[in-house]
Short mmCIF file of N, CA and C in Angstrom, two decimals:
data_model
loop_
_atom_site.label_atom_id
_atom_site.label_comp_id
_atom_site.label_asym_id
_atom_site.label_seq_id
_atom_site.Cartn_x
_atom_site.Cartn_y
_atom_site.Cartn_z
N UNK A 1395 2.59 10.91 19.07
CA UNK A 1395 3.23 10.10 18.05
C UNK A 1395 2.56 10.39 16.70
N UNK A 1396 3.40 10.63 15.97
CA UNK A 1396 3.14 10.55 14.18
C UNK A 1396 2.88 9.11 13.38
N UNK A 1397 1.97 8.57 12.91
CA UNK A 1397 1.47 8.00 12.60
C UNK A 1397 1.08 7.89 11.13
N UNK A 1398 1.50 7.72 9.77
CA UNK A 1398 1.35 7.10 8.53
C UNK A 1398 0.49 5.82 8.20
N UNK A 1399 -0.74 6.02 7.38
CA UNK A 1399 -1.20 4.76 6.62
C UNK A 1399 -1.47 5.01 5.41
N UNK A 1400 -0.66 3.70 4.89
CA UNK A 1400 -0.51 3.83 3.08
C UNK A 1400 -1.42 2.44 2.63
N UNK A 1401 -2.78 3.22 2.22
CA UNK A 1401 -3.62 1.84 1.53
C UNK A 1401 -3.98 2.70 0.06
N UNK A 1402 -4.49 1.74 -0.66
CA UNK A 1402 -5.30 2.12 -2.14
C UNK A 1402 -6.20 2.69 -1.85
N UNK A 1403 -6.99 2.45 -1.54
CA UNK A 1403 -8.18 3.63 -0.90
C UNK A 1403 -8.89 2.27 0.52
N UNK A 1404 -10.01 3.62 0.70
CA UNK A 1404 -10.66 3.63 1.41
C UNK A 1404 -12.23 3.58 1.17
N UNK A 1405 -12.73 2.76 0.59
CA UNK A 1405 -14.05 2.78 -0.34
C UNK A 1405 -14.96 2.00 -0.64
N UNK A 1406 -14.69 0.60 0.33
CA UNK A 1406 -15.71 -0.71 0.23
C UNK A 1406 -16.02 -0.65 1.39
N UNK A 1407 -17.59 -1.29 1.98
CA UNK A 1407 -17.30 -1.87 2.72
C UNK A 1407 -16.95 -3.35 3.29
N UNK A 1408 -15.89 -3.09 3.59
CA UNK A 1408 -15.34 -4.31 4.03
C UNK A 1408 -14.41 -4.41 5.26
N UNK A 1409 -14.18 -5.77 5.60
CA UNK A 1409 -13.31 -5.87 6.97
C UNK A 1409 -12.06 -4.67 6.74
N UNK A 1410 -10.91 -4.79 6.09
CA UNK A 1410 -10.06 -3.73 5.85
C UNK A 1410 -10.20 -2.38 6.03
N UNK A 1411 -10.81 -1.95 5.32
CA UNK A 1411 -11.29 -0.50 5.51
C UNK A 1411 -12.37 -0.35 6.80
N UNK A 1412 -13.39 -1.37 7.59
CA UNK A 1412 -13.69 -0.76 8.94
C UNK A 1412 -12.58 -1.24 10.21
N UNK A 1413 -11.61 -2.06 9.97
CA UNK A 1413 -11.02 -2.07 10.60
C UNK A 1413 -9.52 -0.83 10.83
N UNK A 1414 -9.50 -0.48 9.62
CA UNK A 1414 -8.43 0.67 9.41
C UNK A 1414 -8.78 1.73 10.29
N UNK A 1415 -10.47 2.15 9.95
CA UNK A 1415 -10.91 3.73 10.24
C UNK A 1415 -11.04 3.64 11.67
N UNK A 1416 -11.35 2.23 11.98
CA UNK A 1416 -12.10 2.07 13.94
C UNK A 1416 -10.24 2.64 14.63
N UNK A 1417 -9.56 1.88 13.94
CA UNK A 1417 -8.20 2.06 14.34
C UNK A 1417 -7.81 3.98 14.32
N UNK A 1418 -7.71 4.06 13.27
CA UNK A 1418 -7.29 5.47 13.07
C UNK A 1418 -8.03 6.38 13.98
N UNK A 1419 -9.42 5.94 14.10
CA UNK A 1419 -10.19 6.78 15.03
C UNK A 1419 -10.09 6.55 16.18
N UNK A 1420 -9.51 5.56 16.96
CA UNK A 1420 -8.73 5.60 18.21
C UNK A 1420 -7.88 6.42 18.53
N UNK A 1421 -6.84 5.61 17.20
CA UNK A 1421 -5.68 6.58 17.67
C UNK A 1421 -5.85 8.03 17.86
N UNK A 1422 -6.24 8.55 17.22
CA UNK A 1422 -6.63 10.04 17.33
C UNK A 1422 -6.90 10.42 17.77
N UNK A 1423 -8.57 10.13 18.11
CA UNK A 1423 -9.33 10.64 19.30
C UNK A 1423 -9.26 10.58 20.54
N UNK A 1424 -8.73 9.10 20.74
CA UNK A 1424 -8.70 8.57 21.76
C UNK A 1424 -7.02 8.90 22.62
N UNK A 1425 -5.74 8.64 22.02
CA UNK A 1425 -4.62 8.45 22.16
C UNK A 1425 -4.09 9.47 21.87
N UNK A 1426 -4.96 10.28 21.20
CA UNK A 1426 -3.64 12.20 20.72
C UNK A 1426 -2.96 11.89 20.01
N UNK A 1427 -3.06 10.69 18.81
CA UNK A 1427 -2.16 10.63 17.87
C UNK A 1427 -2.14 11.80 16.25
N UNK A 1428 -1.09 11.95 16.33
CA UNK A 1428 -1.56 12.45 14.51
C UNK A 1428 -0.97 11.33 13.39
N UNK A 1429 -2.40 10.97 12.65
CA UNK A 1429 -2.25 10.32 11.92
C UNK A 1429 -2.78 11.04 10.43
N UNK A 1430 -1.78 10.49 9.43
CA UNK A 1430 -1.95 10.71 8.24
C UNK A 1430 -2.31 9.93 7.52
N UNK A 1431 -3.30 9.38 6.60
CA UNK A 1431 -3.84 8.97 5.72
C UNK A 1431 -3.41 8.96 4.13
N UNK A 1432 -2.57 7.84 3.86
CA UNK A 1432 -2.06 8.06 1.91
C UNK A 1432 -2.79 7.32 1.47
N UNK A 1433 -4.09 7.64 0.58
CA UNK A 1433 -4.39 6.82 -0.41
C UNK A 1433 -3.53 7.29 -1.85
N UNK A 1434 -4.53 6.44 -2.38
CA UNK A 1434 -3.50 6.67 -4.22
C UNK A 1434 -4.55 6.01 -5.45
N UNK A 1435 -5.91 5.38 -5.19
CA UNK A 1435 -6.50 5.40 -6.15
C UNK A 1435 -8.03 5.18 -4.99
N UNK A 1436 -7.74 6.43 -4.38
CA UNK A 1436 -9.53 6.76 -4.12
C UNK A 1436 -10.18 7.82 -4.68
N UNK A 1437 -9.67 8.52 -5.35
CA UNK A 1437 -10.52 9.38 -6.95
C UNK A 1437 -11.83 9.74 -5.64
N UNK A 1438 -12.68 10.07 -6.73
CA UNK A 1438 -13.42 10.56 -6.44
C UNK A 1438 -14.60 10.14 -5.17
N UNK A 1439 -14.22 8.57 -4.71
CA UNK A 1439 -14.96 7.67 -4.33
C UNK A 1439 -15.02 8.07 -2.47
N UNK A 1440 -16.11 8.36 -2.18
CA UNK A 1440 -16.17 8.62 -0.69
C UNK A 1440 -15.54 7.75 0.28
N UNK A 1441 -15.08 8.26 1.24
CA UNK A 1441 -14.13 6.75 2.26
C UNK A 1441 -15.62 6.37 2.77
N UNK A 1442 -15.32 5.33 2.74
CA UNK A 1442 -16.55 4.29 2.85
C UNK A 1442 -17.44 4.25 4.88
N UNK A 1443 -16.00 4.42 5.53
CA UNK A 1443 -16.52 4.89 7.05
C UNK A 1443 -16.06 5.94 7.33
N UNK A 1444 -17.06 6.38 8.56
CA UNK A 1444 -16.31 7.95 9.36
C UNK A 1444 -15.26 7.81 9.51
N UNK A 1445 -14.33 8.73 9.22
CA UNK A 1445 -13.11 8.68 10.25
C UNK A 1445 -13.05 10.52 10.83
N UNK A 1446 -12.30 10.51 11.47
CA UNK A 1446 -12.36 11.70 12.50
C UNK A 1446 -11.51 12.74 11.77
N UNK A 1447 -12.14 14.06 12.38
CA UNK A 1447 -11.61 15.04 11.46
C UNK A 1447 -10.30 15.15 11.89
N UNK A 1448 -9.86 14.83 13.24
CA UNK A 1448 -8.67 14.95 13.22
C UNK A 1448 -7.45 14.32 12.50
N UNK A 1449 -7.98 13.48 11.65
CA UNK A 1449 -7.08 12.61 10.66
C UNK A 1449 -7.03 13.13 9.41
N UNK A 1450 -5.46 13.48 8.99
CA UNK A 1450 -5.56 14.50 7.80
C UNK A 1450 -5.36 13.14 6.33
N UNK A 1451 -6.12 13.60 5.26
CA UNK A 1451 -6.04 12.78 4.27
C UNK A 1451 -5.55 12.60 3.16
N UNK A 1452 -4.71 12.52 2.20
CA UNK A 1452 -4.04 12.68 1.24
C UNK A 1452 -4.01 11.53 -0.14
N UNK A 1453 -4.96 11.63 -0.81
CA UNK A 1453 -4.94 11.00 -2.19
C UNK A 1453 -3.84 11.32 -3.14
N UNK A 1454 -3.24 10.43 -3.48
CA UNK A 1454 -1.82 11.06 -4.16
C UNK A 1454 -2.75 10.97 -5.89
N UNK A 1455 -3.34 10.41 -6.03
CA UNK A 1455 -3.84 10.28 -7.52
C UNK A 1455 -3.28 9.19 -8.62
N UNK A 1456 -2.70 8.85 -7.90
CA UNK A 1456 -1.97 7.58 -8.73
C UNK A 1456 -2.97 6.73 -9.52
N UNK A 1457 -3.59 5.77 -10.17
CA UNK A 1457 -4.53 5.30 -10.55
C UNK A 1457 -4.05 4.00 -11.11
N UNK A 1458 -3.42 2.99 -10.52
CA UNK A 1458 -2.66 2.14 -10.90
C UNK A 1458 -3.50 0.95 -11.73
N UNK A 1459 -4.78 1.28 -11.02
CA UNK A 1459 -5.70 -0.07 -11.59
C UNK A 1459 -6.70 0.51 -13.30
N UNK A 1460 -6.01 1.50 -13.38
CA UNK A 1460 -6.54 1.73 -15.14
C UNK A 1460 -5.82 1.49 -16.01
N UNK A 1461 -4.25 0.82 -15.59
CA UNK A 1461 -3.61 -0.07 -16.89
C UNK A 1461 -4.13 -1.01 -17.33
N UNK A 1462 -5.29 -1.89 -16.50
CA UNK A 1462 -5.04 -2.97 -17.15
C UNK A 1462 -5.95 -3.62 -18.16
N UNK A 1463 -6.49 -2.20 -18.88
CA UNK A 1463 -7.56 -2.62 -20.15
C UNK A 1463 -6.55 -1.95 -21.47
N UNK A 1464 -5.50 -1.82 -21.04
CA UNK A 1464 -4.08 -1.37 -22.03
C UNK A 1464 -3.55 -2.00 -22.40
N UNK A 1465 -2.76 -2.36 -24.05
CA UNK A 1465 -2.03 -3.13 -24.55
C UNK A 1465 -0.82 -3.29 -23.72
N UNK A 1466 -0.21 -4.31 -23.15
CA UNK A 1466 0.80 -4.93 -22.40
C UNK A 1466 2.19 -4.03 -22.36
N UNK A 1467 2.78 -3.88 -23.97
CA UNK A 1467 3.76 -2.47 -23.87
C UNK A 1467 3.27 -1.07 -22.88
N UNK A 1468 2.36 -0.55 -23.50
CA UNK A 1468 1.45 0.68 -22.87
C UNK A 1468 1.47 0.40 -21.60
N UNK A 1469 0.92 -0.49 -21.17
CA UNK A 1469 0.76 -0.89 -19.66
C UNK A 1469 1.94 -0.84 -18.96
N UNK A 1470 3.21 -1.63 -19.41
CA UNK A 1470 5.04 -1.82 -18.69
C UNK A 1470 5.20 -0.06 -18.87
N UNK A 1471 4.89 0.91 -19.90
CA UNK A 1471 5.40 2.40 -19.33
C UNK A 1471 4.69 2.75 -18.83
N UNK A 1472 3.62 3.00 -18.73
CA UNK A 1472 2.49 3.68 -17.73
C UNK A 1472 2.58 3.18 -16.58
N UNK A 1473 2.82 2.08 -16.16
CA UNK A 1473 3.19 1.49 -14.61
C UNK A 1473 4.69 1.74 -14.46
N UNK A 1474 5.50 2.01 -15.03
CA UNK A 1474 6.95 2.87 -14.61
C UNK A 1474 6.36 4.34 -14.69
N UNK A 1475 6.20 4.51 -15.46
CA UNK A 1475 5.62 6.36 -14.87
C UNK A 1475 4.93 6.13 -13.96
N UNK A 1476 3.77 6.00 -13.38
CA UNK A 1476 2.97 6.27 -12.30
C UNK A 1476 3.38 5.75 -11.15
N UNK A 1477 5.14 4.49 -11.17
CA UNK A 1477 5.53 3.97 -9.92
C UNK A 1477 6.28 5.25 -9.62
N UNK A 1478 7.36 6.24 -10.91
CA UNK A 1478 7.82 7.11 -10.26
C UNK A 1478 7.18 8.42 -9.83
N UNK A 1479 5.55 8.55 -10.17
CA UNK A 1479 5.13 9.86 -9.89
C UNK A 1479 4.95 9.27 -8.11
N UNK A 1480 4.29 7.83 -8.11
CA UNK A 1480 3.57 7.54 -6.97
C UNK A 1480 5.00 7.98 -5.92
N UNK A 1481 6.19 7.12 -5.93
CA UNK A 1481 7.32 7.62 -5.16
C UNK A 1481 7.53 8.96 -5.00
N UNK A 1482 7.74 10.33 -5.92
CA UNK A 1482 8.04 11.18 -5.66
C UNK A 1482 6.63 12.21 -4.76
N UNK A 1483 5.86 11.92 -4.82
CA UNK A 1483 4.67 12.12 -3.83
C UNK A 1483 4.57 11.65 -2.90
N UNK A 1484 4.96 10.12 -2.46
CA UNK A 1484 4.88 9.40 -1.13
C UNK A 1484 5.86 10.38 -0.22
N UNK A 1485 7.16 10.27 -0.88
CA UNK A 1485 8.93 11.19 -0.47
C UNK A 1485 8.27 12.35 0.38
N UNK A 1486 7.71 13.22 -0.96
CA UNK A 1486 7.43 14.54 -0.04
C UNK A 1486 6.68 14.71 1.11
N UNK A 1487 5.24 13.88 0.62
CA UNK A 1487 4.34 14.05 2.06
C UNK A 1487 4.99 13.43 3.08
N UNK A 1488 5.49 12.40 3.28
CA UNK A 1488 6.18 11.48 4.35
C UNK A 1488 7.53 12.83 4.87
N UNK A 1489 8.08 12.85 4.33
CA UNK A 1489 8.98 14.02 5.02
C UNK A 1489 8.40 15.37 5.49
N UNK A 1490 7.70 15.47 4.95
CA UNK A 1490 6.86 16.80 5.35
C UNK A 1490 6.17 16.42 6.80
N UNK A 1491 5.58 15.50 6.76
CA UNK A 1491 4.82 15.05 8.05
C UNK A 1491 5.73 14.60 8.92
N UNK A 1492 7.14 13.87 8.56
CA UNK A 1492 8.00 13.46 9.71
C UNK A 1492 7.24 12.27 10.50
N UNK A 1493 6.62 11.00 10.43
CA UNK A 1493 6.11 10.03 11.25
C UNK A 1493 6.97 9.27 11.99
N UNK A 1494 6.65 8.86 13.27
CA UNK A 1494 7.28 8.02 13.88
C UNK A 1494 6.82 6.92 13.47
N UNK A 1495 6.15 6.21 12.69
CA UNK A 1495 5.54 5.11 12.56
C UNK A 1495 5.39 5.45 10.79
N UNK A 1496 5.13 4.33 10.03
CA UNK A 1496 4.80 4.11 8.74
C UNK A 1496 4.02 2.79 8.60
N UNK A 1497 2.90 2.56 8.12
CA UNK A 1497 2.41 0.95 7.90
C UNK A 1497 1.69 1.22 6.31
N UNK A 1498 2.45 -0.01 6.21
CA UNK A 1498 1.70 0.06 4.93
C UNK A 1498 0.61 -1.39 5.31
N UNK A 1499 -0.27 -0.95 4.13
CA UNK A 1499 -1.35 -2.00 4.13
C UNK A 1499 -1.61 -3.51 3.51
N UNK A 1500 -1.66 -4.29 3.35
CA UNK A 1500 -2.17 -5.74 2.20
C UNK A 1500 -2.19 -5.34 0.89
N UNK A 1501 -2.99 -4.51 0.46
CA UNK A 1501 -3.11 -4.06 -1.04
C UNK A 1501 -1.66 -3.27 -1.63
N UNK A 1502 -1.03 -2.60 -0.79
CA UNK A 1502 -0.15 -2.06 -1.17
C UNK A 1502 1.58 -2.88 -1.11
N UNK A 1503 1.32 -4.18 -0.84
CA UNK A 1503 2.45 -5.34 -1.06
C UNK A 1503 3.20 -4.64 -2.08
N UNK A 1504 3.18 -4.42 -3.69
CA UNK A 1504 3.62 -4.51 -4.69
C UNK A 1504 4.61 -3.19 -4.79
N UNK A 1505 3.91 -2.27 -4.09
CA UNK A 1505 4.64 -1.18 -3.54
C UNK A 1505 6.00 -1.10 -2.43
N UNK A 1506 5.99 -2.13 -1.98
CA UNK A 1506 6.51 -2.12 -0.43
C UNK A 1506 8.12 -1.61 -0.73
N UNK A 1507 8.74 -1.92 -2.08
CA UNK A 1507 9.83 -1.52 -2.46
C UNK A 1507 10.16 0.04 -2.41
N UNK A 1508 9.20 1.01 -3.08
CA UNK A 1508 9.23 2.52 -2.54
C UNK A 1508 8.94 2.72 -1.14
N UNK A 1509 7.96 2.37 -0.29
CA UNK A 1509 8.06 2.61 0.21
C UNK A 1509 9.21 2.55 1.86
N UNK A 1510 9.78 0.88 1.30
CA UNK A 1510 11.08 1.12 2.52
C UNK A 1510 12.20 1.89 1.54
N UNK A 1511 12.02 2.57 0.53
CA UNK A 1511 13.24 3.62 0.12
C UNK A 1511 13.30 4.64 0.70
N UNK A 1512 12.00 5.26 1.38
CA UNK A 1512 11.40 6.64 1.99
C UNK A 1512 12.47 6.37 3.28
N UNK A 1513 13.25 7.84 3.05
CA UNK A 1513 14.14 8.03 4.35
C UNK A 1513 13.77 8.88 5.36
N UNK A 1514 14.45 7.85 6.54
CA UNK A 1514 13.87 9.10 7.63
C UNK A 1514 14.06 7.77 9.10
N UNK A 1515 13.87 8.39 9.95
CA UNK A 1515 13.80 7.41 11.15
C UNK A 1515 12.12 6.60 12.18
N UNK A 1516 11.51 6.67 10.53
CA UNK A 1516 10.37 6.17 11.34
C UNK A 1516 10.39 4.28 11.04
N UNK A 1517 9.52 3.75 11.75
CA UNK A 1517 9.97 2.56 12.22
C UNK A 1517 8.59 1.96 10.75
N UNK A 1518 9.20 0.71 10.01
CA UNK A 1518 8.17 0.39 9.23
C UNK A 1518 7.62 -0.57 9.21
N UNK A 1519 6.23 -0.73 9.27
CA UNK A 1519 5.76 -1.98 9.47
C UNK A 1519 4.70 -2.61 8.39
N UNK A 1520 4.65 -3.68 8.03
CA UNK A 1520 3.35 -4.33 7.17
C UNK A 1520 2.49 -4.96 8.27
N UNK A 1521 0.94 -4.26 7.51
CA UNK A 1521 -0.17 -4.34 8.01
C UNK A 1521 -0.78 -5.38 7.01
N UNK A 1522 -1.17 -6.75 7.10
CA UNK A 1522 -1.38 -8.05 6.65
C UNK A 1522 -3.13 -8.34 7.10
N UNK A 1523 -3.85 -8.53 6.04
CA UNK A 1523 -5.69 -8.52 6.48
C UNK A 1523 -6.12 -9.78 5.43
N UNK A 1524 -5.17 -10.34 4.79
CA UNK A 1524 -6.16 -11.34 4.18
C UNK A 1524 -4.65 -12.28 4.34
N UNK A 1525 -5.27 -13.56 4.29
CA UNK A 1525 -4.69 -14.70 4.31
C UNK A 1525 -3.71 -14.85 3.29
N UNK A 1526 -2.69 -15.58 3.05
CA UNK A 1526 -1.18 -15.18 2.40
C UNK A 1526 -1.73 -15.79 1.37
N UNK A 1527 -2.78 -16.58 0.87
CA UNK A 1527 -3.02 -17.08 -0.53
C UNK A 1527 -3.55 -16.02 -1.04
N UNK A 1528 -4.36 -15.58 -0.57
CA UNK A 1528 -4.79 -14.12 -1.14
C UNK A 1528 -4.04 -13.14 -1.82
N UNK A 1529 -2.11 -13.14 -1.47
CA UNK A 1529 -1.44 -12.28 -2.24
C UNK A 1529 -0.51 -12.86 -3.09
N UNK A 1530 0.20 -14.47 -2.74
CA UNK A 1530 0.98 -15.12 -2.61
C UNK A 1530 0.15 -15.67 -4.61
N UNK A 1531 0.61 -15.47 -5.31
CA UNK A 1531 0.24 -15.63 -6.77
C UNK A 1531 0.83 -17.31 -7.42
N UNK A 1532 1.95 -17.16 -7.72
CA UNK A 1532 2.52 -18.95 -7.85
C UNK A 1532 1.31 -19.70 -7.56
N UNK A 1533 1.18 -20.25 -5.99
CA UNK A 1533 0.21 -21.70 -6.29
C UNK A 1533 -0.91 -21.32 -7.15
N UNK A 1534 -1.57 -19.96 -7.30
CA UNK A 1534 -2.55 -20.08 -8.08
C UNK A 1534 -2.46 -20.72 -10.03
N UNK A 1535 -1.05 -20.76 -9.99
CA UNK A 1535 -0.88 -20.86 -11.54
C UNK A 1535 0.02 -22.41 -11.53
N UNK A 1536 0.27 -23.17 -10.63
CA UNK A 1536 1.04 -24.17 -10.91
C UNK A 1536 1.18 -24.60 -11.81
N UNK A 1537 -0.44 -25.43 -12.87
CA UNK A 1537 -0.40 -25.79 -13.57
C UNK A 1537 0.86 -25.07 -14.77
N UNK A 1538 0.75 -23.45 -14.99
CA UNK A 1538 1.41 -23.10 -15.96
C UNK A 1538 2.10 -23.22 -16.21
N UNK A 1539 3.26 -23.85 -17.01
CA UNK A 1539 4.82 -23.84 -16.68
C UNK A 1539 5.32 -22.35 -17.71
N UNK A 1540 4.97 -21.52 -17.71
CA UNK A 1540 4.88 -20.44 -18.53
C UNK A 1540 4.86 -19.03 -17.23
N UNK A 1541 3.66 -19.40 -16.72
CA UNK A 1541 3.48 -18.14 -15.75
C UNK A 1541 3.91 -18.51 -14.59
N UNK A 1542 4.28 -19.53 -14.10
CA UNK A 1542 4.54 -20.05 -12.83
C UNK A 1542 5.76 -19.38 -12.31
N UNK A 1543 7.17 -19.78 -13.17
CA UNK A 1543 8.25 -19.13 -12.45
C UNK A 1543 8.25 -17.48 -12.48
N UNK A 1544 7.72 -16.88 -13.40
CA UNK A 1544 7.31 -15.22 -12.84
C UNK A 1544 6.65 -15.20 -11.78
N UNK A 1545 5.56 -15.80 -11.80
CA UNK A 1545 4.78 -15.27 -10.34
C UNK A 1545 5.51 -15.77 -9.30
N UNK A 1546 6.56 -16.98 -9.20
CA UNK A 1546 7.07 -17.93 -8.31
C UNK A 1546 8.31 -16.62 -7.44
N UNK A 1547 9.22 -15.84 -8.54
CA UNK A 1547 9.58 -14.92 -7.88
C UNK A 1547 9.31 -13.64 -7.95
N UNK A 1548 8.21 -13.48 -8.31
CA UNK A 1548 7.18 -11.85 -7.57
C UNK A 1548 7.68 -12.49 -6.26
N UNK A 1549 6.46 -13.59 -5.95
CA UNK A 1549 6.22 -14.06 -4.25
C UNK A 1549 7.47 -14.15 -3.56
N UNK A 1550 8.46 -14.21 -3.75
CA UNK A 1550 10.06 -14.46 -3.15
C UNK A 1550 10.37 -12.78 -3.45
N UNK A 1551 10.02 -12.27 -4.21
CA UNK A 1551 10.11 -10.65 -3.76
C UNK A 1551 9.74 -10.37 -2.68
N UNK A 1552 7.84 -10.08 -2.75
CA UNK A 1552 7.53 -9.86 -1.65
C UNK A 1552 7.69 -10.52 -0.54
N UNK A 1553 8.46 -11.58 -0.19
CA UNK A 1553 8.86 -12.07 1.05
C UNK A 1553 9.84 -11.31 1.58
N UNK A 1554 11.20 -11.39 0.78
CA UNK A 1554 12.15 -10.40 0.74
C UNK A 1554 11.82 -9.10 1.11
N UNK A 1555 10.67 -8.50 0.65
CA UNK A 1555 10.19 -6.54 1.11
C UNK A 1555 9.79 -6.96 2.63
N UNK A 1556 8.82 -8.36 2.91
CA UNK A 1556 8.26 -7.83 4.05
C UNK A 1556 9.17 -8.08 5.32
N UNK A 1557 10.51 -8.60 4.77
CA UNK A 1557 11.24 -9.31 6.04
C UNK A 1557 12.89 -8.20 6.06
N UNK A 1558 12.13 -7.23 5.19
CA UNK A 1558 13.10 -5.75 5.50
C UNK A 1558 12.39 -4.73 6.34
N UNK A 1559 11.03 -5.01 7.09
CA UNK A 1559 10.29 -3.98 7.36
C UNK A 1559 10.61 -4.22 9.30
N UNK A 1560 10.25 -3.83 9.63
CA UNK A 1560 10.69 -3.47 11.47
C UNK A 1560 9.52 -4.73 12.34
N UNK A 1561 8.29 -4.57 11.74
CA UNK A 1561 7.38 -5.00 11.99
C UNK A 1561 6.60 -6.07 11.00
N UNK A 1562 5.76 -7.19 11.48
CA UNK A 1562 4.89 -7.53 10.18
C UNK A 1562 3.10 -8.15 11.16
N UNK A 1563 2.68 -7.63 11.27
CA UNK A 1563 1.56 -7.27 11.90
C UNK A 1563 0.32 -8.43 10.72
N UNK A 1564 -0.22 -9.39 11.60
CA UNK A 1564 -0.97 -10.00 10.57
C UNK A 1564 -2.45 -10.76 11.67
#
């Protein structure tokens, strides 16, 4: 079985990332899986655990988290350019590899829209590691009556992405 994981990187340590690599390094070693690895803003930064050589790795270069010391205009085009470089890189490697499986990760929520665009017949699932307040933005701003109804339907977005996916794994 072909096997896809789409996280931001791989580079703390933390529950997420040793729970990803213990996984990946099962599958692989253990199960004969081929699994592929998409990060998109692990630059230069070492993956934080072993994972097995049999797991091939692919940094797309995207760098999504350096908009946000950018004036707000600057920031709305540079995050449309880098959503369409990030898509036309996800497209190719994902077809190239052909997976029976796709998961995307927690960090990569905001994404989840490219990635159920990626065609093909693999089955897609969200991979969920922190508790839904953790992504879920609204209650954090109630007070605002300014920022509230934006963040109110981000969160009714991402409900909407994750209840188009095959799977939701939490």
């Amino acid at each position: 079985m072909k096997i896809v994981y789409i996280v931001k990187s791989i580079a703390q340590l933390g529950g997420l990332d040793r729970v990803l690599t213990d996984k990946m390094n099962y599958l692989s070693e253990i199960k004969d899986h081929e699994i592929l690895l998409i990060t998109y803003e692990q630059g230069t930064h070492h993956i934080s655990y072993p994972i097995s050589n049999r797991i091939k790795h692919i940094d797309l270069k995207i760098r999504f988290f350096t908009l946000c010391n950018k004036p707000i205009w600057k920031r709305l085009f540079m995050y449309l350019s880098m959503k369409f470089d990030f898509k036309k890189e996800l497209k190719t490697h994902i077809q190239n590899f052909q997976p029976d499986i796709l998961i995307c990760m927690t960090d990569s929520f905001p994404l989840l829209d490219i990635i159920l665009q990626i065609p093909g017949n693999h089955k897609k699932i969200v991979e969920n590691h922190v508790d839904k307040c953790d992504y879920m933005k609204a209650p954090h701003y109630e007070q605002n009556k300014f920022l509230y109804p934006f963040l109110w339907l981000f969160d009714q977005y991402i409900i909407r992405q994750i209840k188009k996916c095959d799977k939701f794994v939490v």
